[in-house]
Tab-separated table of C-alpha atoms and ligand atoms in Angstrom:
chain	number	residue	atom	x	y	z
A	22	MET	CA	-0.016	-0.055	0.212
A	23	SER	CA	1.134	3.635	-0.334
A	24	LEU	CA	-0.249	6.147	1.403
A	25	LEU	CA	-0.116	9.766	0.905
A	26	ILE	CA	-0.200	12.421	3.958
A	27	LYS	CA	-0.607	15.810	3.182
A	28	ASN	CA	-0.707	19.509	5.150
A	29	ILE	CA	1.510	18.326	7.804
A	30	LYS	CA	1.540	21.282	10.090
A	31	MET	CA	4.960	20.237	10.496
A	32	LEU	CA	7.426	17.132	9.341
A	33	VAL	CA	9.968	16.778	12.159
A	34	GLN	CA	13.236	16.001	12.254
A	35	VAL	CA	13.506	15.731	8.421
A	36	GLU	CA	17.063	14.312	7.125
A	37	ASP	CA	18.565	15.143	3.285
A	38	GLU	CA	21.974	13.949	4.202
A	39	PRO	CA	21.486	10.839	6.962
A	40	VAL	CA	24.059	10.356	9.702
A	41	LYS	CA	24.124	7.778	11.962
A	42	LYS	CA	23.935	9.592	15.792
A	43	VAL	CA	23.936	13.154	16.027
A	44	ALA	CA	26.945	14.727	19.255
A	45	GLY	CA	27.059	17.789	20.629
A	46	LYS	CA	26.393	20.875	19.747
A	47	ALA	CA	24.331	19.312	16.858
A	48	MET	CA	22.346	17.845	19.143
A	49	ALA	CA	20.137	21.371	19.366
A	50	GLU	CA	19.677	20.483	15.818
A	51	VAL	CA	16.089	19.329	14.649
A	52	ALA	CA	15.568	19.893	10.963
A	53	ALA	CA	11.894	20.356	10.523
A	54	LEU	CA	9.314	21.849	7.466
A	55	ASP	CA	6.572	23.457	7.451
A	56	ASP	CA	3.899	23.194	5.451
A	57	ALA	CA	4.572	19.562	4.251
A	58	TYR	CA	3.206	16.195	2.365
A	59	LEU	CA	5.388	12.793	3.249
A	60	PHE	CA	4.740	10.292	0.798
A	61	ILE	CA	5.248	5.914	1.730
A	62	GLU	CA	5.351	3.709	-0.778
A	63	ASP	CA	5.801	-0.407	0.280
A	64	GLY	CA	6.812	0.053	3.891
A	65	LYS	CA	9.815	3.479	2.980
A	66	ILE	CA	9.612	6.770	2.599
A	67	THR	CA	9.908	7.950	-0.926
A	68	ALA	CA	9.319	11.772	-0.474
A	69	PHE	CA	8.651	14.719	1.197
A	70	ASP	CA	8.162	18.424	0.976
A	71	LYS	CA	6.645	21.254	1.353
A	72	MET	CA	2.657	21.529	0.358
A	73	GLU	CA	3.432	23.763	-2.378
A	74	HIS	CA	5.453	21.754	-3.802
A	75	LEU	CA	2.556	18.567	-4.392
A	76	SER	CA	1.526	19.018	-7.820
A	77	ASP	CA	5.217	19.442	-8.678
A	78	ALA	CA	6.012	16.014	-7.897
A	79	ALA	CA	1.694	14.615	-8.965
A	80	ASN	CA	3.666	12.929	-11.729
A	81	PHE	CA	5.729	10.644	-9.174
A	82	TRP	CA	2.729	8.893	-7.852
A	83	GLU	CA	0.668	9.295	-10.472
A	84	GLY	CA	-1.487	6.493	-11.527
A	85	LYS	CA	-0.195	4.752	-8.623
A	86	ASP	CA	-2.797	3.516	-6.081
A	87	TYR	CA	-2.634	5.398	-2.594
A	88	GLU	CA	-4.065	5.821	0.456
A	89	MET	CA	-4.717	10.016	1.888
A	90	ILE	CA	-4.848	11.329	5.558
A	91	ASP	CA	-4.510	14.889	5.981
A	92	ALA	CA	-3.107	15.827	8.770
A	93	SER	CA	-4.184	19.631	8.907
A	94	GLY	CA	-3.206	21.189	12.312
A	95	LYS	CA	-0.750	17.929	13.109
A	96	MET	CA	3.105	16.913	13.327
A	97	VAL	CA	4.435	14.105	12.583
A	98	PHE	CA	7.728	12.762	14.055
A	99	PRO	CA	9.806	9.823	12.933
A	100	SER	CA	8.780	7.184	15.626
A	101	PHE	CA	11.246	6.647	18.692
A	102	VAL	CA	13.367	4.127	19.217
A	103	ASP	CA	13.882	2.868	23.244
A	104	SER	CA	17.182	0.895	23.135
A	105	HIS	CA	17.337	-0.261	26.041
A	106	THR	CA	13.911	-2.716	27.417
A	107	HIS	CA	13.375	-5.808	30.083
A	108	LEU	CA	9.805	-5.834	29.244
A	109	VAL	CA	9.493	-9.476	29.171
A	110	TYR	CA	8.814	-10.436	32.254
A	111	PRO	CA	6.313	-12.543	34.431
A	112	THR	CA	4.561	-9.778	37.057
A	113	SER	CA	4.677	-6.379	38.542
A	114	ARG	CA	6.277	-6.347	41.341
A	115	GLU	CA	4.285	-3.721	43.269
A	116	VAL	CA	5.446	-4.996	47.049
A	117	GLU	CA	8.743	-3.532	46.081
A	118	TYR	CA	7.577	-0.971	45.019
A	119	VAL	CA	5.837	0.121	48.597
A	120	ASP	CA	9.062	-1.424	50.055
A	121	LYS	CA	11.149	1.307	48.508
A	122	ILE	CA	8.654	4.016	49.225
A	123	LYS	CA	8.850	2.574	53.205
A	124	GLY	CA	12.747	3.773	52.738
A	125	LEU	CA	14.573	0.589	51.512
A	126	SER	CA	17.391	1.044	49.147
A	127	TYR	CA	17.902	-0.820	45.215
A	128	GLU	CA	20.577	-2.885	46.961
A	129	GLU	CA	19.148	-3.699	50.393
A	130	ILE	CA	16.061	-5.026	48.395
A	131	ALA	CA	18.564	-6.843	46.290
A	132	LYS	CA	20.269	-8.181	48.811
A	133	ARG	CA	17.428	-9.912	50.449
A	134	GLY	CA	16.340	-11.677	46.990
A	135	GLY	CA	14.208	-9.623	46.139
A	136	GLY	CA	14.221	-7.293	42.587
A	137	ILE	CA	15.578	-9.169	39.784
A	138	LEU	CA	16.399	-12.297	41.924
A	139	ASN	CA	11.782	-11.809	42.812
A	140	SER	CA	10.900	-12.148	39.002
A	141	ALA	CA	13.412	-15.161	38.324
A	142	LYS	CA	11.824	-16.766	40.550
A	143	MET	CA	8.677	-16.485	39.125
A	144	MET	CA	10.873	-17.038	35.382
A	145	GLN	CA	11.032	-20.869	36.716
A	146	THR	CA	6.746	-21.871	36.352
A	147	VAL	CA	5.875	-18.684	33.998
A	148	SER	CA	4.701	-21.061	30.586
A	149	GLU	CA	6.147	-19.627	27.546
A	150	GLU	CA	2.677	-18.874	25.743
A	151	GLU	CA	2.085	-16.611	29.497
A	152	LEU	CA	4.962	-14.599	28.803
A	153	LEU	CA	3.896	-13.826	25.401
A	154	GLN	CA	0.668	-12.595	25.881
A	155	SER	CA	1.603	-10.416	28.356
A	156	ALA	CA	4.432	-8.930	26.854
A	157	LEU	CA	2.281	-8.034	23.733
A	158	LYS	CA	0.069	-5.889	25.693
A	159	ARG	CA	3.445	-4.090	26.711
A	160	LEU	CA	3.897	-4.054	23.112
A	161	ASP	CA	0.731	-2.445	22.000
A	162	GLU	CA	0.702	0.147	25.336
A	163	ILE	CA	3.979	1.006	23.907
A	164	VAL	CA	3.338	1.637	20.233
A	165	ALA	CA	0.170	3.705	21.577
A	166	TYR	CA	2.731	5.488	22.411
A	167	GLY	CA	4.571	6.082	19.621
A	168	THR	CA	7.481	3.554	20.257
A	169	GLY	CA	8.250	2.224	16.154
A	170	ALA	CA	11.814	-0.399	17.202
A	171	VAL	CA	12.532	-2.047	20.958
A	172	GLU	CA	15.567	-3.447	22.516
A	173	ILE	CA	14.361	-6.125	24.568
A	174	LYS	CA	17.407	-8.646	27.575
A	175	SER	CA	16.768	-11.378	28.703
A	176	GLY	CA	18.364	-11.495	32.669
A	177	TYR	CA	15.167	-12.972	34.413
A	178	GLY	CA	15.814	-16.262	33.924
A	179	LEU	CA	19.481	-16.755	35.725
A	180	THR	CA	19.362	-20.512	34.333
A	181	LEU	CA	19.838	-22.345	31.268
A	182	ASN	CA	16.234	-23.291	30.664
A	183	ALA	CA	14.794	-19.756	31.623
A	184	GLU	CA	16.823	-16.900	29.468
A	185	LEU	CA	15.962	-19.420	26.739
A	186	LYS	CA	12.327	-19.549	27.109
A	187	MET	CA	12.846	-15.657	27.514
A	188	LEU	CA	15.223	-15.891	24.625
A	189	ARG	CA	12.672	-17.438	22.417
A	190	VAL	CA	9.432	-15.406	23.678
A	191	ILE	CA	11.861	-12.407	22.079
A	192	LYS	CA	11.751	-14.394	18.817
A	193	LYS	CA	8.366	-14.878	18.668
A	194	LEU	CA	7.761	-11.161	19.681
A	195	LYS	CA	9.662	-10.250	16.130
A	196	SER	CA	7.888	-11.374	13.670
A	197	MET	CA	4.672	-11.112	15.559
A	198	THR	CA	4.655	-7.111	15.814
A	199	PRO	CA	4.844	-4.712	13.338
A	200	LEU	CA	7.434	-3.123	15.849
A	201	THR	CA	11.458	-3.638	14.755
A	202	VAL	CA	13.157	-5.701	17.804
A	203	LYS	CA	16.168	-6.578	18.855
A	204	ALA	CA	16.888	-9.048	21.941
A	205	THR	CA	19.605	-8.725	23.965
A	206	PHE	CA	21.484	-11.719	26.206
A	207	LEU	CA	21.502	-10.875	29.698
A	208	GLY	CA	22.397	-13.582	31.878
A	209	ALA	CA	24.571	-11.749	33.870
A	210	HIS	CA	21.601	-9.808	35.115
A	211	ALA	CA	22.080	-10.876	39.314
A	212	VAL	CA	23.851	-13.805	40.494
A	213	PRO	CA	21.467	-16.469	42.216
A	214	LEU	CA	21.463	-17.376	45.509
A	215	GLU	CA	22.507	-20.452	45.360
A	216	TYR	CA	25.829	-19.182	43.477
A	217	ARG	CA	26.541	-15.633	45.893
A	218	GLY	CA	30.314	-16.321	47.429
A	219	ARG	CA	30.477	-18.283	43.843
A	220	GLN	CA	30.090	-15.629	41.708
A	221	SER	CA	33.047	-16.897	39.237
A	222	GLU	CA	31.152	-20.102	38.300
A	223	TYR	CA	28.135	-18.379	37.676
A	224	VAL	CA	29.619	-15.946	34.986
A	225	ASP	CA	31.301	-19.488	34.236
A	226	LEU	CA	27.602	-21.286	32.880
A	227	VAL	CA	26.943	-18.046	31.834
A	228	ILE	CA	29.907	-18.627	29.707
A	229	ASN	CA	30.274	-22.078	28.681
A	230	GLU	CA	26.748	-22.711	28.690
A	231	MET	CA	24.348	-20.323	28.399
A	232	LEU	CA	25.835	-17.691	25.253
A	233	PRO	CA	26.488	-20.963	23.278
A	234	GLN	CA	23.228	-22.251	23.242
A	235	VAL	CA	21.980	-18.690	22.607
A	236	ALA	CA	24.612	-18.340	19.423
A	237	LEU	CA	23.545	-21.673	18.230
A	238	GLU	CA	20.077	-21.077	18.180
A	239	GLY	CA	20.636	-17.255	16.974
A	240	LEU	CA	19.009	-15.940	19.839
A	241	ALA	CA	20.445	-12.487	20.391
A	242	ASP	CA	21.411	-9.666	18.494
A	243	TYR	CA	24.156	-8.233	21.857
A	244	VAL	CA	25.111	-9.149	25.052
A	245	ASP	CA	24.586	-7.764	28.151
A	246	VAL	CA	26.459	-7.249	31.556
A	247	PHE	CA	25.083	-5.617	34.857
A	248	CYS	CA	28.552	-4.351	35.837
A	249	ASP	CA	27.850	-2.156	38.716
A	250	LYS	CA	28.450	-2.196	42.893
A	251	GLY	CA	26.886	-5.037	44.387
A	252	PHE	CA	26.730	-7.085	41.082
A	253	PHE	CA	29.265	-7.933	37.789
A	254	THR	CA	32.701	-6.814	38.164
A	255	VAL	CA	34.933	-5.678	35.469
A	256	GLU	CA	36.730	-9.056	35.661
A	257	ASP	CA	33.392	-10.622	34.376
A	258	THR	CA	32.475	-8.128	32.862
A	259	GLU	CA	35.568	-8.455	30.257
A	260	ARG	CA	35.739	-12.009	30.030
A	261	ILE	CA	31.915	-11.774	29.106
A	262	LEU	CA	31.878	-9.771	26.703
A	263	GLU	CA	35.461	-11.819	25.654
A	264	ALA	CA	33.479	-14.476	25.106
A	265	ALA	CA	30.361	-12.785	23.180
A	266	ALA	CA	33.022	-11.239	21.467
A	267	SER	CA	33.988	-14.486	19.913
A	268	TYR	CA	30.604	-15.539	18.390
A	269	GLY	CA	30.578	-11.810	16.554
A	270	LEU	CA	27.998	-10.256	19.414
A	271	ARG	CA	28.139	-6.488	21.276
A	272	GLY	CA	28.248	-5.493	24.480
A	273	LYS	CA	25.477	-2.938	25.689
A	274	ILE	CA	26.075	-2.919	28.972
A	275	HIS	CA	24.157	-1.293	32.431
A	276	ALA	CA	26.876	0.503	33.774
A	277	ASN	CA	27.554	3.197	36.466
A	278	GLU	CA	24.184	2.960	37.642
A	279	LEU	CA	25.126	1.976	41.781
A	280	ASP	CA	28.847	3.399	41.469
A	281	TYR	CA	32.069	4.119	39.659
A	282	SER	CA	32.203	0.727	38.609
A	283	GLY	CA	34.588	0.761	35.628
A	284	GLY	CA	31.887	-1.152	33.702
A	285	VAL	CA	31.636	2.160	30.897
A	286	GLN	CA	36.089	2.382	30.237
A	287	THR	CA	35.025	-1.460	30.469
A	288	GLY	CA	32.339	-1.072	27.647
A	289	VAL	CA	34.180	1.387	25.102
A	290	LYS	CA	37.637	-1.436	25.484
A	291	TYR	CA	35.271	-3.744	23.979
A	292	ASN	CA	33.749	-1.749	21.525
A	293	ALA	CA	30.224	-1.866	23.149
A	294	LEU	CA	27.367	-0.445	21.358
A	295	SER	CA	25.795	1.249	24.428
A	296	VAL	CA	26.648	1.993	27.448
A	297	ASP	CA	23.430	2.537	30.061
A	298	HIS	CA	22.265	4.159	33.186
A	299	LEU	CA	25.531	6.220	33.547
A	300	GLU	CA	23.800	8.087	36.901
A	301	TYR	CA	28.187	7.954	37.997
A	302	VAL	CA	30.129	9.430	35.431
A	303	GLY	CA	32.938	11.396	36.064
A	304	ASP	CA	35.461	13.402	33.501
A	305	ALA	CA	37.612	9.173	32.880
A	306	GLU	CA	34.507	7.949	31.813
A	307	ILE	CA	33.319	11.326	29.444
A	308	GLU	CA	37.095	11.257	27.907
A	309	SER	CA	37.064	7.065	27.307
A	310	LEU	CA	33.275	7.795	26.024
A	311	LEU	CA	34.655	10.263	23.881
A	312	ALA	CA	37.382	8.335	22.478
A	313	SER	CA	34.466	5.335	21.279
A	314	GLU	CA	31.543	4.231	18.884
A	315	THR	CA	29.813	3.313	22.427
A	316	MET	CA	26.650	5.397	22.658
A	317	PRO	CA	26.322	6.837	26.375
A	318	THR	CA	22.995	5.855	26.729
A	319	VAL	CA	20.667	7.188	30.239
A	320	LEU	CA	17.753	5.943	31.399
A	321	PRO	CA	15.338	8.510	32.648
A	322	GLY	CA	12.728	6.835	34.073
A	323	ALA	CA	14.804	3.792	36.348
A	324	ALA	CA	16.621	7.539	37.925
A	325	PHE	CA	13.660	8.705	38.593
A	326	PHE	CA	11.665	5.678	39.879
A	327	LEU	CA	14.070	5.168	42.350
A	328	GLY	CA	14.760	8.504	42.948
A	329	MET	CA	18.944	8.115	41.614
A	330	VAL	CA	21.075	10.791	40.941
A	331	TYR	CA	20.891	11.944	37.610
A	332	ALA	CA	23.512	11.936	35.192
A	333	PRO	CA	25.193	14.555	34.062
A	334	VAL	CA	24.095	14.597	30.704
A	335	ARG	CA	24.570	18.287	31.058
A	336	LYS	CA	27.973	17.482	30.924
A	337	MET	CA	28.170	15.116	28.861
A	338	ILE	CA	26.952	17.360	25.729
A	339	ASP	CA	28.246	19.698	26.325
A	340	ALA	CA	32.533	18.060	26.139
A	341	GLY	CA	30.658	16.800	22.929
A	342	LEU	CA	29.475	13.542	23.461
A	343	PRO	CA	25.992	11.781	22.180
A	344	VAL	CA	23.671	10.861	24.097
A	345	ALA	CA	20.450	8.427	23.883
A	346	MET	CA	17.566	7.769	25.974
A	347	ALA	CA	15.638	5.134	26.839
A	348	SER	CA	12.551	4.107	29.068
A	349	ASP	CA	14.585	0.721	30.233
A	350	PHE	CA	10.447	-0.359	30.831
A	351	ASN	CA	10.717	-3.152	32.926
A	352	PRO	CA	8.868	-4.402	36.655
A	353	GLY	CA	11.533	-3.507	39.159
A	354	SER	CA	12.960	0.195	38.288
A	355	SER	CA	10.696	1.562	35.478
A	356	PRO	CA	7.926	0.280	35.068
A	357	SER	CA	7.032	2.379	32.228
A	358	GLY	CA	7.662	2.226	28.353
A	359	ASN	CA	6.091	5.422	27.572
A	360	MET	CA	8.588	7.477	25.573
A	361	GLN	CA	7.074	10.759	26.027
A	362	PHE	CA	7.744	10.681	29.205
A	363	ILE	CA	11.116	10.314	28.721
A	364	LEU	CA	11.080	13.110	26.426
A	365	SER	CA	9.682	15.489	29.387
A	366	MET	CA	12.185	13.972	31.824
A	367	ALA	CA	15.030	14.372	29.405
A	368	SER	CA	13.975	18.214	29.633
A	369	ILE	CA	12.590	18.845	32.906
A	370	ALA	CA	15.312	16.693	34.911
A	371	TYR	CA	18.361	16.549	32.384
A	372	ARG	CA	18.050	20.277	31.127
A	373	LEU	CA	18.121	18.933	27.553
A	374	LEU	CA	16.494	21.390	24.817
A	375	PRO	CA	13.512	20.270	23.126
A	376	GLU	CA	15.626	19.081	20.141
A	377	GLU	CA	18.259	18.095	22.443
A	378	ALA	CA	15.689	15.220	23.693
A	379	ILE	CA	14.327	14.666	20.688
A	380	ASN	CA	17.249	13.385	18.821
A	381	ALA	CA	18.393	11.694	22.346
A	382	THR	CA	14.961	9.446	21.842
A	383	THR	CA	15.487	8.868	18.058
A	384	ILE	CA	18.441	8.809	16.180
A	385	ASN	CA	20.770	7.823	18.873
A	386	THR	CA	19.160	5.348	20.349
A	387	ALA	CA	18.422	4.051	17.285
A	388	TYR	CA	22.244	4.040	17.086
A	389	ALA	CA	22.281	1.995	19.863
A	390	MET	CA	20.361	-0.684	18.038
A	391	ASP	CA	22.375	-0.048	15.491
A	392	LEU	CA	19.406	0.827	13.243
A	393	SER	CA	20.438	4.602	12.633
A	394	ASP	CA	20.176	3.721	8.884
A	395	VAL	CA	16.796	2.759	8.580
A	396	LEU	CA	14.725	4.245	11.857
A	397	GLY	CA	15.663	7.523	13.720
A	398	SER	CA	14.140	10.505	11.336
A	399	ILE	CA	12.760	11.318	8.762
A	400	ALA	CA	14.371	10.601	5.164
A	401	VAL	CA	13.903	9.346	2.206
A	402	GLY	CA	14.829	5.603	2.030
A	403	LYS	CA	14.004	4.855	5.718
A	404	VAL	CA	10.988	2.482	7.187
A	405	ALA	CA	7.816	4.658	7.526
A	406	ASN	CA	7.486	4.262	10.955
A	407	LEU	CA	6.161	7.346	12.454
A	408	PHE	CA	3.913	9.744	14.215
A	409	ILE	CA	1.042	12.029	13.366
A	410	THR	CA	0.446	14.046	16.550
A	411	LYS	CA	-2.612	15.311	17.769
A	412	PRO	CA	-3.329	18.703	16.897
A	413	ILE	CA	-0.428	20.421	18.855
A	414	PRO	CA	0.671	24.212	18.388
A	415	THR	CA	4.724	23.948	18.084
A	416	ILE	CA	7.122	21.004	18.983
A	417	GLU	CA	7.723	21.708	21.993
A	418	TYR	CA	4.753	21.601	23.104
A	419	MET	CA	6.121	17.849	23.249
A	420	PRO	CA	7.936	17.398	26.106
A	421	TYR	CA	6.030	20.434	27.553
A	422	TYR	CA	2.613	18.872	27.955
A	423	TYR	CA	3.416	15.992	29.966
A	424	GLY	CA	2.279	12.856	30.895
A	425	VAL	CA	-0.311	12.920	28.695
A	426	ASN	CA	-0.293	11.186	25.337
A	427	LYS	CA	0.392	13.316	22.336
A	428	VAL	CA	0.143	10.599	19.574
A	429	ASP	CA	-2.966	10.523	16.782
A	430	THR	CA	-1.807	7.905	15.149
A	431	VAL	CA	1.101	5.514	14.613
A	432	ILE	CA	2.564	4.438	11.173
A	433	LEU	CA	4.632	1.586	11.484
A	434	ASN	CA	6.290	0.035	7.943
A	435	GLY	CA	3.981	2.365	5.902
A	436	GLU	CA	0.694	1.004	7.067
A	437	VAL	CA	-1.600	2.692	9.815
A	438	VAL	CA	-1.184	0.203	13.094
A	439	LYS	CA	-2.921	2.752	15.629
A	440	GLN	CA	-5.750	5.601	15.088
A	441	SER	CA	-7.786	7.523	17.720
A	442	VAL	CA	-11.005	8.422	17.592
A	443	PRO	CA	-11.859	11.508	15.429
A	444	HIS	CA	-12.127	15.151	17.437
B	519	NIG	O1	17.655	-1.692	34.643
B	519	NIG	N1	19.899	-1.897	36.642
B	519	NIG	C1	19.816	-2.996	36.328
B	519	NIG	N2	18.588	-4.051	35.800
B	519	NIG	C2	16.486	-3.457	35.654
B	519	NIG	C3	16.237	-3.399	37.158
B	519	NIG	C4	15.328	-4.754	36.779
B	519	NIG	C5	14.908	-4.882	37.841
B	519	NIG	O2	15.102	-4.575	39.388
B	519	NIG	O3	13.511	-6.120	37.687
B	519	NIG	C6	17.504	-2.132	35.324
B	519	NIG	O4	16.738	-0.694	36.408
B	520	FE	FE1	18.463	-1.983	32.821
């Protein structure tokens, strides 16, 4: 099917010469066309321009069968790319959330066998079908909020069979949803209770039993390690990233959420695609990232939900780094996959300009999933994953009017997948 969207009040984040990521000062630039049209064929963006040039281009699609959407008063944005989630999980964990309100820290809850281990216990018994159905509901939810691509991690299994179960569910999701999905193997998410005091033996299990099977079945695009205080050490992380590299798998790691863990430098050393969380980032981490191809990724939802210090994002961008922002959608530290909220958090809590926030949640997260050639902006030849907003006055209104869904119509692979009631 072909689709013409016309009378677009503002077509946001158009690119004539697509880039893989944006860094430093360039993050404050988002090109936009007012009063524009956009043409989609076979799931791809094939043309866009100002409405005044629409008739010049008429012979371009003359005789073609296409549908038309009139977007008067509305804007078109590229879909959000959510490059870090744990959205396949057995059940919600609101009991721990109450413990947190009462004053227990994330680490204290983890030490008692709560947190990740709590999900891992439930993962042993939940069926693949239940996991699949609950994840599909969450995918529907994030689609409605404008996400067009999502990375999903394992890491609530922590045994060979349960990790494989999670990854097989993610593999099924890839073919069942119009979203673009990437899978990350996170066997080293937490040390199971029975391995307490024998952490390196658990790392052996991850490297010698889990990873080979994951690679054999082609179940993962990336490998993750929670490299942080109280979780996995730099040495554990190096061993896992080295083994992953031997299977051609790059790292996307959890680093520096709870301390200056060395995780950032380790990720950079092994050419990780991204290092994520980054609450504890100082000059040494910034230096190391500046000399790398690794995308620093901040997860505002987790910092907000856990009441942690916020990553020094302003300082990172001012130093010339790119920054990506993702949801971290998971039952323990960020029970929301709403990327519009991340956009608002970016500007409210991290002092990013709306344009910087848009780049952080689209093109830079696309880079952090190896997708910036095909997603993350409006460019000819890219996949038509985008959304039409409700009538809104300005681009800035997107982060400003927070907590409300501003998405009206979602288009994924050139097909309308969600349309709200007309108003
Ligand atoms: O990204 N930091 C590590 N892992 C997750 C939390 C997962 C959980 O608590 O279930 C995170 O925040
Ligand atoms: Fe995470």
